[in-house]
Amino acid sequence: MYGDLGSKLVLEAKRAQQLNRSSGAEQLPMFQDELIRNIIKEVGQLSKSAEYLTAQQEETGFQDKVARCQYFVTLLCIERNKRCLLAYQKLRSDALDTFTWNRNGIDPISSLNAAHQGSANLSHHEQEYLKEYAQLVTDMKSGDYTDIDLSGSLTPPSDVFIDVRVLKDAGEIQTEYGVFNLIKDSQFFVRQADVERLIQQGYLQKL
Amino acid sequence: MNIDIDDILADLDRDTTAVDSSLITQGHNDTTVLGSDGIPLNKQRVVPAAISPVSDFQTLMRFWRNERMSPELLPYPHLLMERTLRRIQDQLEHIECVSMGYLEEQSGSAENTSESVGSTALLNKLPLLCMEADLERLKFVVRSLLRCRLAKIDKYSLYLRQFDSEHGVVPISELLSRQELEYHERHSAMLLKLLNNSILRHMPPEAQAVDDNDGSVKMVDEPEWDRFVFVYVNGPDTKQGVDPRLQVNELGQQFYPVSIQELHEEAELALGGIYVMRYNVVRELVLDDMVQLI
């Protein structure tokens, strides 16, 4: 029936959502190009038949109750397909937003695509959207809110000093508050505010 | 025969505290900056008797809690946030200056004796640490608040777009700050562009709207007005006199009468009590700061 493809797409969206929730890793599955194109084709057929029905109705003078019912059901099918498509796309764009907030500004934006292993998983409209949104987030952070780092950690700071262990080799990296020499498997006892970004980037592990 | 002289004593107390508080504010002038004292507040809501960093912080915390719990987007506290942001900036600079001075002092005295260096370093470290930790916490609160608001703006963006036309209650410029307004516009524009390009373009023209409320399902998400929230009834500010809405029940307890529409039932919110209520029932009281969401 009409709308079956749409529910398949929504099931796919549901699965992606659960995958995201369980693993926590920002990884979007493949954009369902094929499926979406099929649904759009279905919508095209539906709208063609809706046009045909309206033309027919005009001939009979809007009297035919059966034709009216047919027209209404066709419209509902179109609407349902639209809902499924929009829900899928919105879910993906929401995931992209979360990704931008969590990772962006910490890595330089240019490496956004490199950081996102599944960059090929996005449709090119989505890639464009991701770029624009990253720009928007950067603009937001640089306005009046420079002093409070908007993309910073959302867990409240409880300790002033923490122990961290270096997870991967990075050489001399820290610049803003002084230089650390990050050698793999070394430990530091440092101020939390200094290393928060390095923890988010995955260089350090909090103990 | 007892003569009640509490009011006379209170008068005397007030005289002395006036002197004290002025001394205190003078003493702390280098660390805390009293912001925007020249600007008269024309709103009746949340007017602290004197604007001080402490009371501002308390208001901020209350606002933060309300914002996180309420289903709707609350009006942006423009003046409060302005003052807070300025204080953060000033405090940042202050910390910078103190730590610079501390470095010079250390290098200067290093030539003399090594023992005095350690002691002065220790003496200087503690206040510096406290100030930095304090600032981190304040920054966290502001960050969390703003992120929470941005998430709500994303969620209700279509609802906010039709806000100006239909509900003329609060102008959108008062509801959102300037940056939030810009964020809202740009983000909804780019989201629309994405949806248009990938989906809506292929739809028949009558199904191309994203804010179609006439279809079988409404496409504009409104806030869940009847979501249940926990409220704590803190009552009016003691300085502001008596609230006309406040009533006294047969037990001598003060309460706010509220009526629950769908049940046609009256409920009493006693002062100091904690209730689970639908948000639309207590909305007015939340906006007037008589109850807090927790």
Coordinates of C-alpha atoms in Angstrom, one line a residue:
Chain A
M1 CA 0.0 0.0 0.0
Y2 CA 0.9 3.6 -0.2
G3 CA 2.9 4.7 2.8
D4 CA 4.6 1.4 3.4
L5 CA 7.9 2.7 2.1
G6 CA 7.5 5.7 4.4
S7 CA 7.1 3.4 7.4
K8 CA 10.2 1.6 6.4
L9 CA 12.0 4.9 6.3
V10 CA 10.8 5.8 9.8
L11 CA 11.8 2.4 11.1
E12 CA 15.3 3.1 9.7
A13 CA 15.2 6.5 11.5
K14 CA 14.2 4.8 14.7
R15 CA 17.0 2.3 14.4
A16 CA 19.5 5.2 13.9
Q17 CA 18.2 6.9 17.0
Q18 CA 18.5 3.9 19.1
L19 CA 22.0 3.2 17.8
N20 CA 23.0 6.8 18.7
R21 CA 21.5 6.4 22.2
S22 CA 23.2 3.1 23.0
S23 CA 26.7 3.8 21.8
G24 CA 26.8 7.5 22.3
A25 CA 29.1 7.9 19.4
E26 CA 28.0 10.4 16.8
Q27 CA 27.8 8.2 13.8
L28 CA 25.0 8.6 11.4
P29 CA 24.1 5.6 9.2
M30 CA 23.9 6.0 5.5
F31 CA 21.5 8.5 4.0
Q32 CA 18.7 6.4 2.5
D33 CA 18.9 7.9 -0.9
E34 CA 17.3 5.0 -2.7
L35 CA 14.3 4.6 -0.4
I36 CA 13.7 8.4 -0.4
R37 CA 13.8 8.5 -4.1
N38 CA 11.2 5.7 -4.3
I39 CA 8.9 7.6 -1.8
I40 CA 9.2 10.7 -3.8
K41 CA 8.3 8.8 -6.9
E42 CA 5.3 7.5 -5.1
V43 CA 4.3 11.0 -4.2
G44 CA 4.7 12.0 -7.8
Q45 CA 2.3 9.3 -8.9
L46 CA -0.2 10.2 -6.1
S47 CA -0.2 13.9 -7.1
K48 CA -0.7 12.9 -10.7
S49 CA -3.7 10.9 -9.8
A50 CA -5.0 13.7 -7.6
E51 CA -4.7 16.1 -10.6
Y52 CA -6.6 13.6 -12.7
L53 CA -9.3 13.3 -10.0
T54 CA -9.8 17.0 -9.7
A55 CA -10.1 17.2 -13.5
Q56 CA -12.7 14.5 -13.4
Q57 CA -14.6 16.2 -10.7
E58 CA -14.8 19.4 -12.6
E59 CA -16.4 17.5 -15.4
T60 CA -19.1 16.0 -13.2
G61 CA -19.6 19.2 -11.3
F62 CA -18.3 18.1 -7.9
Q63 CA -21.2 15.7 -7.4
D64 CA -19.5 12.4 -7.3
K65 CA -19.0 11.4 -3.7
V66 CA -16.8 8.5 -4.6
A67 CA -14.4 10.7 -6.5
R68 CA -14.3 13.1 -3.6
C69 CA -13.4 10.3 -1.3
Q70 CA -10.7 9.1 -3.6
Y71 CA -9.3 12.5 -3.8
F72 CA -9.2 12.9 -0.1
V73 CA -7.5 9.5 0.5
T74 CA -4.9 10.4 -2.1
L75 CA -4.2 13.7 -0.3
L76 CA -3.8 11.8 3.0
C77 CA -1.3 9.5 1.4
I78 CA 0.7 12.3 0.2
E79 CA 0.6 13.9 3.6
R80 CA 1.7 10.7 5.3
N81 CA 4.6 10.3 3.0
K82 CA 5.6 13.9 3.6
R83 CA 5.5 13.4 7.3
C84 CA 7.7 10.3 7.1
L85 CA 10.3 12.1 5.0
L86 CA 10.3 15.2 7.1
A87 CA 10.6 13.2 10.3
Y88 CA 13.6 11.3 8.9
Q89 CA 15.3 14.4 7.7
K90 CA 14.7 16.3 11.0
L91 CA 16.1 13.4 13.0
R92 CA 19.2 13.4 11.0
S93 CA 19.6 17.2 11.2
D94 CA 19.1 17.0 14.9
A95 CA 21.9 14.5 15.2
L96 CA 24.1 16.7 13.1
D97 CA 23.4 19.6 15.5
T98 CA 24.3 17.6 18.5
F99 CA 27.5 16.5 16.7
T100 CA 28.4 20.1 16.0
W101 CA 27.9 21.2 19.5
N102 CA 29.8 18.3 21.0
R103 CA 32.8 18.3 18.7
N104 CA 33.0 21.6 17.0
G105 CA 35.1 24.5 18.2
I106 CA 37.3 22.0 19.8
D107 CA 38.7 20.6 16.7
P108 CA 39.2 23.3 14.0
I109 CA 36.2 23.4 11.7
S110 CA 38.3 22.4 8.7
S111 CA 38.8 19.0 10.2
L112 CA 35.1 18.5 10.7
N113 CA 34.8 16.3 7.7
A114 CA 37.8 14.3 8.7
A115 CA 36.6 13.8 12.2
H116 CA 33.3 12.6 10.9
Q117 CA 34.3 9.3 9.5
G118 CA 30.9 8.9 7.9
S119 CA 31.1 12.1 6.0
A120 CA 30.2 10.1 2.9
N121 CA 27.1 9.0 4.7
L122 CA 25.6 12.4 4.4
S123 CA 23.8 13.7 1.4
H124 CA 25.4 16.8 0.0
H125 CA 22.5 18.9 1.2
E126 CA 23.3 17.7 4.7
Q127 CA 27.0 18.5 4.3
E128 CA 26.1 22.0 3.3
Y129 CA 23.8 22.3 6.3
L130 CA 26.5 21.0 8.6
K131 CA 28.9 23.5 7.4
E132 CA 26.5 26.4 7.8
Y133 CA 25.5 25.3 11.3
A134 CA 29.1 25.0 12.4
Q135 CA 29.5 28.6 11.2
L136 CA 26.5 29.6 13.1
V137 CA 27.7 28.0 16.3
T138 CA 31.1 29.7 15.9
D139 CA 29.4 33.0 15.4
M140 CA 27.3 32.5 18.5
K141 CA 30.3 31.8 20.6
S142 CA 32.2 34.8 19.4
G143 CA 29.6 37.4 20.1
D144 CA 28.9 38.7 23.6
Y145 CA 29.4 35.2 24.9
T146 CA 33.1 35.0 24.4
D147 CA 33.9 34.7 28.1
I148 CA 31.6 31.8 28.7
D149 CA 32.6 29.1 26.3
L150 CA 29.2 28.0 25.0
S151 CA 30.4 24.6 23.7
G152 CA 32.2 23.8 26.9
S153 CA 31.4 21.0 29.2
L154 CA 27.9 20.8 30.6
T155 CA 28.9 18.8 33.7
P156 CA 29.3 21.1 36.6
P157 CA 32.9 21.7 37.7
S158 CA 33.4 20.1 41.1
D159 CA 37.2 19.8 41.5
V160 CA 39.8 22.4 40.9
F161 CA 42.6 20.0 40.3
I162 CA 42.3 16.6 38.7
D163 CA 44.5 13.7 37.7
V164 CA 44.7 13.0 34.0
R165 CA 46.4 10.4 32.0
V166 CA 47.6 10.9 28.4
L167 CA 45.9 8.5 26.0
K168 CA 47.6 9.3 22.8
D169 CA 50.9 10.9 21.9
A170 CA 50.5 14.5 20.8
G171 CA 53.8 16.2 21.4
E172 CA 53.7 19.7 22.8
I173 CA 50.2 20.8 22.3
Q174 CA 48.6 23.1 24.9
T175 CA 49.1 26.7 24.0
E176 CA 46.6 28.9 25.8
Y177 CA 47.6 28.4 29.4
G178 CA 51.1 27.2 28.9
V179 CA 52.7 24.2 27.4
F180 CA 52.3 20.5 28.3
N181 CA 54.4 17.9 26.8
L182 CA 51.9 15.1 26.1
I183 CA 53.7 11.8 26.1
K184 CA 51.7 8.7 25.9
D185 CA 50.9 7.1 29.3
S186 CA 52.3 10.0 31.4
Q187 CA 50.1 11.5 34.1
F188 CA 49.5 15.1 35.1
F189 CA 48.0 16.7 38.1
V190 CA 46.5 19.9 36.6
R191 CA 43.7 22.5 36.9
Q192 CA 40.5 21.1 35.4
A193 CA 39.8 24.3 33.5
D194 CA 43.0 24.0 31.6
V195 CA 42.6 20.5 30.3
E196 CA 38.8 20.3 29.7
R197 CA 39.2 20.8 26.0
L198 CA 41.9 18.2 25.8
I199 CA 39.6 15.7 27.5
Q200 CA 36.9 16.5 25.1
Q201 CA 39.2 16.0 22.2
G202 CA 40.1 12.6 23.6
Y203 CA 43.8 13.2 24.2
L204 CA 43.5 12.9 28.0
Q205 CA 41.5 10.7 30.2
K206 CA 40.2 11.9 33.5
L207 CA 41.0 9.7 36.5
Chain B
M1 CA 2.0 44.8 80.5
N2 CA 4.1 44.1 77.5
I3 CA 5.1 46.9 75.3
D4 CA 6.1 45.7 71.9
I5 CA 9.2 47.7 70.8
D6 CA 10.3 45.5 67.9
D7 CA 9.7 48.3 65.4
I8 CA 11.8 50.7 67.4
L9 CA 14.6 48.2 67.6
A10 CA 14.3 47.5 63.9
D11 CA 14.7 51.2 63.3
L12 CA 17.9 51.3 65.3
D13 CA 19.2 48.2 63.5
R14 CA 18.5 49.7 60.1
D15 CA 20.7 52.7 61.0
T16 CA 23.7 50.7 61.9
T17 CA 23.3 48.3 59.0
A18 CA 23.2 51.1 56.6
V19 CA 26.6 52.2 57.7
D20 CA 27.9 48.7 57.7
S21 CA 26.8 47.8 54.3
S22 CA 28.3 50.9 52.8
L23 CA 31.6 50.1 54.4
I24 CA 31.4 46.5 53.1
T25 CA 30.7 47.6 49.5
Q26 CA 33.5 50.0 49.7
G27 CA 35.9 47.4 50.9
H28 CA 35.0 45.0 48.2
N29 CA 34.9 47.5 45.4
D30 CA 38.0 46.2 43.8
T31 CA 36.7 42.7 43.4
T32 CA 33.0 43.1 42.8
V33 CA 31.5 45.7 40.5
L34 CA 28.0 46.8 41.2
G35 CA 26.5 46.9 37.7
S36 CA 24.0 49.2 36.1
D37 CA 22.9 50.9 39.3
G38 CA 22.0 53.9 37.4
I39 CA 19.4 52.2 35.3
P40 CA 16.0 52.3 36.9
L41 CA 14.1 49.1 36.7
N42 CA 10.6 49.7 35.4
K43 CA 9.4 46.1 35.8
Q44 CA 7.6 45.1 38.9
R45 CA 8.9 41.6 38.6
V46 CA 12.0 40.7 40.4
V47 CA 13.1 44.0 41.7
P48 CA 15.6 43.4 44.4
A49 CA 15.8 46.2 46.9
A50 CA 19.5 46.8 46.1
I51 CA 21.3 45.3 43.1
S52 CA 24.1 43.3 44.5
P53 CA 26.1 40.4 43.0
V54 CA 24.8 38.0 45.6
S55 CA 21.1 38.8 45.0
D56 CA 21.8 38.7 41.2
F57 CA 23.3 35.3 41.5
Q58 CA 20.4 34.1 43.5
T59 CA 18.0 35.4 40.9
L60 CA 20.1 33.8 38.2
M61 CA 20.0 30.4 39.9
R62 CA 16.3 30.6 40.3
F63 CA 15.8 31.6 36.7
W64 CA 18.1 28.8 35.6
R65 CA 16.1 26.2 37.6
N66 CA 12.8 27.6 36.2
E67 CA 14.1 27.6 32.6
R68 CA 15.3 24.0 32.9
M69 CA 12.0 22.7 34.2
S70 CA 9.4 24.8 32.5
P71 CA 8.0 23.5 29.2
E72 CA 7.9 26.9 27.6
L73 CA 10.6 29.4 26.8
L74 CA 10.7 32.0 29.6
P75 CA 11.3 35.7 28.9
Y76 CA 15.0 36.6 28.7
P77 CA 16.2 38.5 31.7
H78 CA 18.0 41.2 29.8
L79 CA 19.3 43.4 32.6
L80 CA 20.3 40.5 34.8
M81 CA 22.3 38.8 32.1
E82 CA 23.9 42.0 31.0
R83 CA 25.1 42.6 34.5
T84 CA 26.3 39.0 34.9
L85 CA 28.2 39.0 31.7
R86 CA 29.9 42.2 32.6
R87 CA 30.8 40.9 36.0
I88 CA 32.3 37.8 34.4
Q89 CA 34.4 39.9 32.1
D90 CA 35.6 42.1 35.0
Q91 CA 36.4 39.2 37.2
L92 CA 38.4 37.6 34.4
E93 CA 40.5 40.7 34.0
H94 CA 40.9 41.0 37.7
I95 CA 42.1 37.5 38.1
E96 CA 44.5 38.1 35.2
C97 CA 45.9 41.2 36.9
V98 CA 46.3 39.4 40.3
S99 CA 48.1 36.5 38.8
M100 CA 50.4 38.8 36.8
G101 CA 51.2 40.8 40.0
Y102 CA 51.8 37.6 41.8
L103 CA 54.3 36.4 39.2
E104 CA 56.3 39.7 39.4
E105 CA 56.3 39.5 43.2
Q106 CA 57.7 36.0 43.1
S107 CA 60.5 36.8 40.7
G108 CA 61.4 39.9 42.6
S109 CA 61.6 38.2 46.0
A110 CA 63.2 35.1 44.7
E111 CA 66.6 36.8 44.9
N112 CA 66.2 37.5 48.6
T113 CA 65.2 34.4 50.5
S114 CA 63.7 31.2 49.2
E115 CA 61.6 30.7 52.4
S116 CA 59.6 33.8 52.1
V117 CA 58.8 33.0 48.5
G118 CA 57.0 29.8 49.5
S119 CA 55.0 31.5 52.2
T120 CA 53.9 34.4 50.0
A121 CA 53.1 32.0 47.2
L122 CA 50.9 30.0 49.5
L123 CA 49.2 33.1 50.8
N124 CA 48.5 34.3 47.4
K125 CA 47.4 31.0 45.9
L126 CA 44.3 30.4 48.0
P127 CA 42.3 33.5 47.1
L128 CA 43.3 33.1 43.5
L129 CA 42.1 29.5 43.4
C130 CA 38.9 30.4 45.0
M131 CA 38.2 33.2 42.6
E132 CA 38.9 31.0 39.6
A133 CA 36.8 28.1 40.9
D134 CA 34.0 30.5 41.6
L135 CA 34.2 32.0 38.2
E136 CA 34.2 28.5 36.6
R137 CA 31.0 27.7 38.5
L138 CA 29.3 31.0 37.5
K139 CA 30.3 30.4 33.9
F140 CA 28.9 26.9 34.0
V141 CA 25.5 28.2 35.2
V142 CA 25.3 30.8 32.5
R143 CA 26.5 28.3 29.8
S144 CA 24.0 25.7 30.9
L145 CA 21.2 28.3 30.9
L146 CA 22.0 29.6 27.5
R147 CA 22.4 26.1 26.0
C148 CA 19.1 25.1 27.5
R149 CA 17.4 28.1 25.9
L150 CA 19.0 27.4 22.6
A151 CA 17.7 23.8 22.7
K152 CA 14.2 25.2 23.4
I153 CA 14.5 27.7 20.6
D154 CA 15.3 24.8 18.3
K155 CA 12.4 22.8 19.5
Y156 CA 9.8 25.5 19.2
S157 CA 11.2 27.4 16.2
L158 CA 8.1 27.1 14.1
Y159 CA 5.9 28.1 17.1
L160 CA 8.1 31.1 17.7
R161 CA 7.9 32.1 14.1
Q162 CA 4.1 32.5 14.3
F163 CA 4.4 34.1 17.7
D164 CA 4.4 37.7 16.6
S165 CA 1.3 37.4 14.5
E166 CA -1.1 35.4 16.7
H167 CA -0.2 35.9 20.3
G168 CA 0.6 39.5 20.9
V169 CA 1.2 38.9 24.6
V170 CA 5.0 39.2 24.7
P171 CA 7.0 40.7 21.8
I172 CA 9.6 38.3 20.6
S173 CA 12.4 40.8 21.3
E174 CA 11.6 40.6 25.0
L175 CA 11.3 36.8 24.9
L176 CA 14.7 36.3 23.3
S177 CA 18.0 38.2 23.5
R178 CA 19.6 39.7 20.4
Q179 CA 21.9 36.8 19.9
E180 CA 19.2 34.2 20.4
L181 CA 17.0 36.0 17.9
E182 CA 19.8 35.9 15.4
Y183 CA 20.4 32.2 16.1
H184 CA 16.7 31.5 15.8
E185 CA 16.4 33.2 12.4
R186 CA 19.5 31.8 10.9
H187 CA 19.0 28.2 12.2
S188 CA 15.4 28.0 11.0
A189 CA 16.4 29.4 7.6
M190 CA 19.1 26.8 7.1
L191 CA 16.9 24.0 8.4
L192 CA 14.2 25.1 6.0
K193 CA 16.7 25.2 3.2
L194 CA 17.8 21.6 3.9
L195 CA 14.2 20.3 4.1
N196 CA 13.3 22.3 0.9
N197 CA 16.2 21.0 -1.0
S198 CA 15.9 17.4 0.0
I199 CA 12.2 16.8 0.3
L200 CA 9.7 19.6 0.0
R201 CA 10.8 20.5 -3.5
H202 CA 9.4 17.2 -4.8
M203 CA 6.0 17.6 -3.1
P204 CA 2.9 18.8 -4.8
P205 CA 2.5 22.6 -4.2
E206 CA -0.3 22.2 -1.7
A207 CA 1.8 20.0 0.5
Q208 CA 4.9 22.2 0.6
A209 CA 4.4 24.1 3.8
V210 CA 6.4 23.1 6.9
D211 CA 4.0 24.9 9.2
D212 CA 0.8 23.4 8.0
N213 CA -1.7 23.3 10.8
D214 CA -4.7 22.4 8.8
G215 CA -3.7 18.9 7.9
S216 CA -4.4 15.7 9.8
V217 CA -1.6 16.4 12.2
K218 CA -0.5 19.8 13.3
M219 CA 3.1 20.6 12.3
V220 CA 3.8 23.3 14.7
D221 CA 4.9 22.1 18.1
E222 CA 3.5 24.1 20.9
P223 CA 4.9 23.8 24.4
E224 CA 3.2 21.2 26.5
W225 CA 1.2 23.6 28.5
D226 CA -0.2 20.9 30.8
R227 CA 3.0 19.1 31.6
F228 CA 3.4 18.3 35.3
V229 CA 6.0 20.2 37.2
F230 CA 7.2 20.3 40.7
V231 CA 6.7 23.6 42.4
Y232 CA 7.9 25.1 45.7
V233 CA 5.7 27.9 47.0
N234 CA 8.1 30.6 48.3
G235 CA 5.6 33.4 48.6
P236 CA 6.2 37.1 48.0
D237 CA 9.3 39.0 48.9
T238 CA 9.0 40.0 52.5
K239 CA 9.9 43.6 51.7
Q240 CA 7.3 44.1 49.2
G241 CA 4.4 44.0 51.6
V242 CA 1.3 41.8 51.1
D243 CA 0.3 40.2 47.9
P244 CA -3.3 40.7 47.2
R245 CA -3.7 37.2 45.8
L246 CA -2.6 35.6 49.1
Q247 CA -5.4 34.3 51.2
V248 CA -5.6 32.7 54.7
N249 CA -7.4 29.4 55.2
E250 CA -9.1 28.1 58.3
L251 CA -5.8 26.7 59.7
G252 CA -4.3 30.2 59.6
Q253 CA -2.0 29.3 56.8
Q254 CA -1.4 31.6 53.9
F255 CA -2.0 30.1 50.5
Y256 CA -2.6 31.0 46.8
P257 CA -5.9 29.8 45.4
V258 CA -5.5 28.3 41.9
S259 CA -8.2 26.7 39.9
I260 CA -7.6 23.6 37.7
Q261 CA -9.6 24.1 34.5
E262 CA -10.3 20.7 33.2
L263 CA -11.3 19.3 36.6
H264 CA -13.2 22.4 37.8
E265 CA -11.4 22.1 41.0
E266 CA -9.9 24.6 43.4
A267 CA -6.5 24.0 45.0
E268 CA -4.7 25.7 47.7
L269 CA -0.9 26.3 47.4
A270 CA 0.2 26.9 51.0
L271 CA 3.4 28.8 51.6
G272 CA 6.4 26.6 51.9
G273 CA 4.7 23.6 50.4
I274 CA 5.8 21.5 47.5
Y275 CA 3.3 20.4 44.9
V276 CA 3.1 18.6 41.6
M277 CA 0.9 20.8 39.3
R278 CA 0.2 21.2 35.7
Y279 CA 2.3 24.0 34.3
N280 CA -0.6 26.1 32.9
V281 CA -2.2 26.2 36.4
V282 CA 0.9 27.8 38.1
R283 CA 2.2 29.7 35.1
E284 CA 1.2 33.1 36.3
L285 CA 2.7 32.5 39.7
V286 CA 6.0 31.3 38.2
L287 CA 6.3 34.4 36.0
D288 CA 5.6 36.6 39.1
D289 CA 8.2 34.6 41.1
M290 CA 5.8 33.5 43.8
V291 CA 6.6 29.8 43.2
Q292 CA 9.7 28.1 41.9
L293 CA 10.0 25.1 39.8
I294 CA 12.2 22.4 41.2

